[in-house]
XYZ file of C-alpha atoms in Angstrom:
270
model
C 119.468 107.957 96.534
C 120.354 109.433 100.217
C 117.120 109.643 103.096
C 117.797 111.316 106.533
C 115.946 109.573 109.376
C 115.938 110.078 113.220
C 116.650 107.023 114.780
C 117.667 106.598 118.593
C 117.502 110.393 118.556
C 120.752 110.251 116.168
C 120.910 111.551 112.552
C 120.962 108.221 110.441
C 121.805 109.097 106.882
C 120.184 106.491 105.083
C 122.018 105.568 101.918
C 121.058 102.425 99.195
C 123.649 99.596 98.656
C 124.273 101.237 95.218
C 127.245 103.234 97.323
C 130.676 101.774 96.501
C 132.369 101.256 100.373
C 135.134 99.735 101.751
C 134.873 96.668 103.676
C 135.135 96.707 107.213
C 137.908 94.390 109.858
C 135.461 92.104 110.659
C 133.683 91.031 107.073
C 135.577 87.958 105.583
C 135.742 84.949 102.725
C 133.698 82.246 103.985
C 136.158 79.390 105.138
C 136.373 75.909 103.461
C 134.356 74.058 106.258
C 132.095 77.153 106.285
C 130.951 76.965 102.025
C 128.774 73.697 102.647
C 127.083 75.692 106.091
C 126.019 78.230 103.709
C 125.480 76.959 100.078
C 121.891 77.540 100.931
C 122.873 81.388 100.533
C 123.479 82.448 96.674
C 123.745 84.992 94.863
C 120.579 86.385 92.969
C 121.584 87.225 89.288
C 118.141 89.532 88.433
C 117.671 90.590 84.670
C 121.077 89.965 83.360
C 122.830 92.981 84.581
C 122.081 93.331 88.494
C 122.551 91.583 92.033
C 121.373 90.799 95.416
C 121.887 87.829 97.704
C 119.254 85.622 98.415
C 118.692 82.368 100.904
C 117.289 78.724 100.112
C 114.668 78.698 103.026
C 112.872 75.649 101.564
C 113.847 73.391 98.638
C 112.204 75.679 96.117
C 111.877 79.045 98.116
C 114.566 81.874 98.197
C 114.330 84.623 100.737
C 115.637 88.055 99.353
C 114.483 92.215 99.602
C 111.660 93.177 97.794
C 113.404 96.122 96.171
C 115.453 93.479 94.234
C 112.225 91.702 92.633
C 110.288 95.460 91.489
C 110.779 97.515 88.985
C 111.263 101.813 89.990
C 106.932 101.810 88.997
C 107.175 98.967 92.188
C 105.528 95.859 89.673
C 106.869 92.560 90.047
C 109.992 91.515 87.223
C 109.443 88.587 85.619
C 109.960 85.919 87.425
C 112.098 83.566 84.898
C 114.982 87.347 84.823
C 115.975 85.759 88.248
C 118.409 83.665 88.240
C 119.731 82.249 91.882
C 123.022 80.912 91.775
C 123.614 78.389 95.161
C 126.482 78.708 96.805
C 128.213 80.517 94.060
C 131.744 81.057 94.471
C 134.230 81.618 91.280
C 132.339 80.868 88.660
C 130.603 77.723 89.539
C 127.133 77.324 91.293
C 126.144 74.126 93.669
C 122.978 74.365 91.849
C 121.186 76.822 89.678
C 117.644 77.421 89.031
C 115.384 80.378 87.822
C 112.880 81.962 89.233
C 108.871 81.352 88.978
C 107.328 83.131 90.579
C 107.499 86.417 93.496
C 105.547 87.089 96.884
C 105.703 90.916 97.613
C 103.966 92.427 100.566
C 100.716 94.163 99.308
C 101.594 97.655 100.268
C 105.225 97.312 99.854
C 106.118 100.440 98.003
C 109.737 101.421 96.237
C 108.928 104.654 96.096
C 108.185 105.206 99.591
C 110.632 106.601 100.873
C 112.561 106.355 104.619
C 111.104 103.738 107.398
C 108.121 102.960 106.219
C 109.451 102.102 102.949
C 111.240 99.795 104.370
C 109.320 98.244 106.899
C 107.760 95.580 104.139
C 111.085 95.057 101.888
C 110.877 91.169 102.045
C 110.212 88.806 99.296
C 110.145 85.293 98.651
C 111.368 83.561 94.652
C 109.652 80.268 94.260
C 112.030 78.489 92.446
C 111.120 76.646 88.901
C 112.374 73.134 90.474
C 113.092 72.264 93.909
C 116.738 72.359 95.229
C 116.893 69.007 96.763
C 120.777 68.343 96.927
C 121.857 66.199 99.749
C 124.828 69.422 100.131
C 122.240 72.632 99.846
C 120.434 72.399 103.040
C 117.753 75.703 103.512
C 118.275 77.304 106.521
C 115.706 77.609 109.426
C 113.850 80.638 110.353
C 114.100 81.915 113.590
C 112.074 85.023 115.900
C 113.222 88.134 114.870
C 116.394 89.679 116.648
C 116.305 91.658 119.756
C 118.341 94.968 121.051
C 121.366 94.221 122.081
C 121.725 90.591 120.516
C 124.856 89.934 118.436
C 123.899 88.332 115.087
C 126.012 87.528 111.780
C 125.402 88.302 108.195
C 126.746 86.573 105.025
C 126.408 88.110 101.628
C 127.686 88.666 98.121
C 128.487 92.517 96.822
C 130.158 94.749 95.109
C 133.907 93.641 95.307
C 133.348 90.588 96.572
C 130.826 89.298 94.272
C 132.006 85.754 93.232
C 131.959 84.415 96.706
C 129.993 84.904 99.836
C 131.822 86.919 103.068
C 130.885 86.573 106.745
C 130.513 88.797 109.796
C 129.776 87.411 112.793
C 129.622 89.748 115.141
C 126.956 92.657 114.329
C 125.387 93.786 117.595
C 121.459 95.027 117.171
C 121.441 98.963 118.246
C 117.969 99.952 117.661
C 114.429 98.183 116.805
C 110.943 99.787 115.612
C 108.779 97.425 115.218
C 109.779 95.509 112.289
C 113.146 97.331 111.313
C 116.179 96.788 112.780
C 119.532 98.471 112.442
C 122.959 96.203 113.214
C 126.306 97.300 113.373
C 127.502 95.577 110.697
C 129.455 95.595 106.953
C 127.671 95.788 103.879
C 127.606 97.066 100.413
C 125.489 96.720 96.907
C 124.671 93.509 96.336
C 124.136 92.435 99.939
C 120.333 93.386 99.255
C 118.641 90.226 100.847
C 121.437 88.838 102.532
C 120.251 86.901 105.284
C 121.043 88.019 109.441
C 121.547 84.921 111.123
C 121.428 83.837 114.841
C 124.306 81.424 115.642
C 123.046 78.932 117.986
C 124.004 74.917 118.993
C 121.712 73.744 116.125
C 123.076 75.725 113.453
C 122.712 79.018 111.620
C 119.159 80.313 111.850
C 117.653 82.941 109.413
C 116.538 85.977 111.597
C 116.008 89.085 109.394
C 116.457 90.260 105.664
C 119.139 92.922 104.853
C 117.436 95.861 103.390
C 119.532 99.449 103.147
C 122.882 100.740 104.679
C 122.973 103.516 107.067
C 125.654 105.795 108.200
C 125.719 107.324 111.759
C 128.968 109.851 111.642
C 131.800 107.837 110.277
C 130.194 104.117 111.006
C 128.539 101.942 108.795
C 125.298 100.631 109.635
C 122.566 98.187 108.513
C 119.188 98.409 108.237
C 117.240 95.085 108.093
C 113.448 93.872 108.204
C 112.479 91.260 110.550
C 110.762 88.035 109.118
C 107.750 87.455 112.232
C 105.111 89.453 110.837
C 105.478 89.042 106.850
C 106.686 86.159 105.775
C 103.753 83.795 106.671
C 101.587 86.065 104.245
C 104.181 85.815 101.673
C 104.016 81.948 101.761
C 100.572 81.559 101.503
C 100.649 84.499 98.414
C 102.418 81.627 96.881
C 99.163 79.499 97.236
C 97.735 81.842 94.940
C 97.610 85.759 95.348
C 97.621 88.271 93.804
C 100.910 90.103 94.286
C 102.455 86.927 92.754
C 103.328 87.054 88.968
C 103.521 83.811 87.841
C 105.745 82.918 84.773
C 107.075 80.154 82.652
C 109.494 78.066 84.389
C 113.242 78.319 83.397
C 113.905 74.923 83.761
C 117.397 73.340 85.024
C 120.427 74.233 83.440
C 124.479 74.226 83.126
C 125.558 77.587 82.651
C 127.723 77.601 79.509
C 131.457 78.534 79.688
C 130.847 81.653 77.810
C 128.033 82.480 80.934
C 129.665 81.721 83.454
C 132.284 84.360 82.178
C 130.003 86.550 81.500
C 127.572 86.644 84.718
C 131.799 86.755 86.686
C 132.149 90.510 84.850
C 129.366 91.791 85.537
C 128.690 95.299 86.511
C 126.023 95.421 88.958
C 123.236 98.156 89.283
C 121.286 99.235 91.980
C 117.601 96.932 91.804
């Protein structure tokens, strides 16, 4: 699916992450020391046969795009076809748990098409147990970016979906409101990826990757800042009614034959 939007006065041609790209100079494999930063970021495995990336923001809350928890008629997928995978690099997880249950922004809509689709494409996954590994650390939230600021993303996707790559330096170019568009490197599967702020305390959560854009021959991001949604979605969790509740997965080892499985995947567009 390809949008056209005026942004900045420029013609943004707004593409999903379904669009096979190259990797750009500055998107690389997380380093050693780097893996136990970042375990809290995993990849979502959602319905057997697609992917985004999703953050631990709370011992049994994952932070993703709400186009990668809907179905096209925009309802809610059952929560146990989600699958997060921790820190998931080459087959092996640093934990694994399935999903219970989904916060979605009431008038988030799939179908809507452009900015104002996208202005609401955040979701949270409460988990079906708590991660609570002394290694898996969530990562903070932080105020949404501004202009100008230089922030990081780390994500899994297409090519590079059995470990997590970095890029740390993704300057903001343009905010409306809650949508904000970063210079930056990403591809399908990077759905939900979270844009951090680097700061003397450690990696804070800042924004929620939700499209790629082209402008000419560069390739953009689009993301959706955190400040004015995500309270709501936590307190949906309390018991509203966007959330579809369903049975817990439970805690599991993913079999040999699984693992092998989930590692050849081909990935579809959520």
């Amino acid at each position: 699916m390809s949008l056209v939007r005026n942004s900045l006065s420029l013609l943004l041609c707004l593409v999903s992450l379904s669009a096979p790209l190259a990797a750009g100079d500055g998107l690389r494999s997380l380093a050693d020391a780097e893996r136990r930063i970042f375990s809290a970021v995993g990849r979502l495995q959602i319905e057997g046969d697609r992917m985004c990336t999703g953050t631990l923001i709370a011992p049994e809350l994952v932070l993703t795009a709400a186009h990668c928890v809907v179905d096209r008629a925009n309802r809610p997928i059952a929560a146990d076809d989600i699958l997060f995978l921790a820190g998931w690099r080459n087959g092996g997880a640093e934990a694994l748990r399935y999903g219970r249950r989904i916060a979605i922004p009431p008038d988030y809509d799939i179908g809507q098409a452009g900015a104002a689709g996208q202005r609401n494409d955040i979701a949270l996954v409460q988990l079906s147990d708590p991660i609570e590994r002394h290694r898996i650390v969530g990562l903070r939230i932080g105020a949404d970016p501004e202009k100008r600021e230089t922030v990081g993303v780390v994500s899994y996707a297409e090519g590079r979906s059995e470990y997590a790559s970095i890029e740390e330096n993704c300057p903001v170019i343009d905010r409306r409101e809650a949508r904000i568009v970063l210079v930056c490197d990403v591809d399908r599967g990077a759905s939900g990826a979270p844009v951090l702020r680097f700061g003397p305390d450690g990696p804070e959560v800042v924004s929620v990757i939700s499209a790629m854009t082209w402008m000419g021959d560069r390739k953009l991001a689009v993301a959706i800042g955190l400040d004015d949604q995500l309270p709501a979605l936590k307190a949906q969790l309390s018991g509203s009614k966007r959330v579809r509740p369903a049975e817990a997965g439970g805690i599991r080892q993913l079999s040999r034959d699984e693992a092998v499985s989930l590692g050849g995947a081909k990935f579809l567009r959520p």
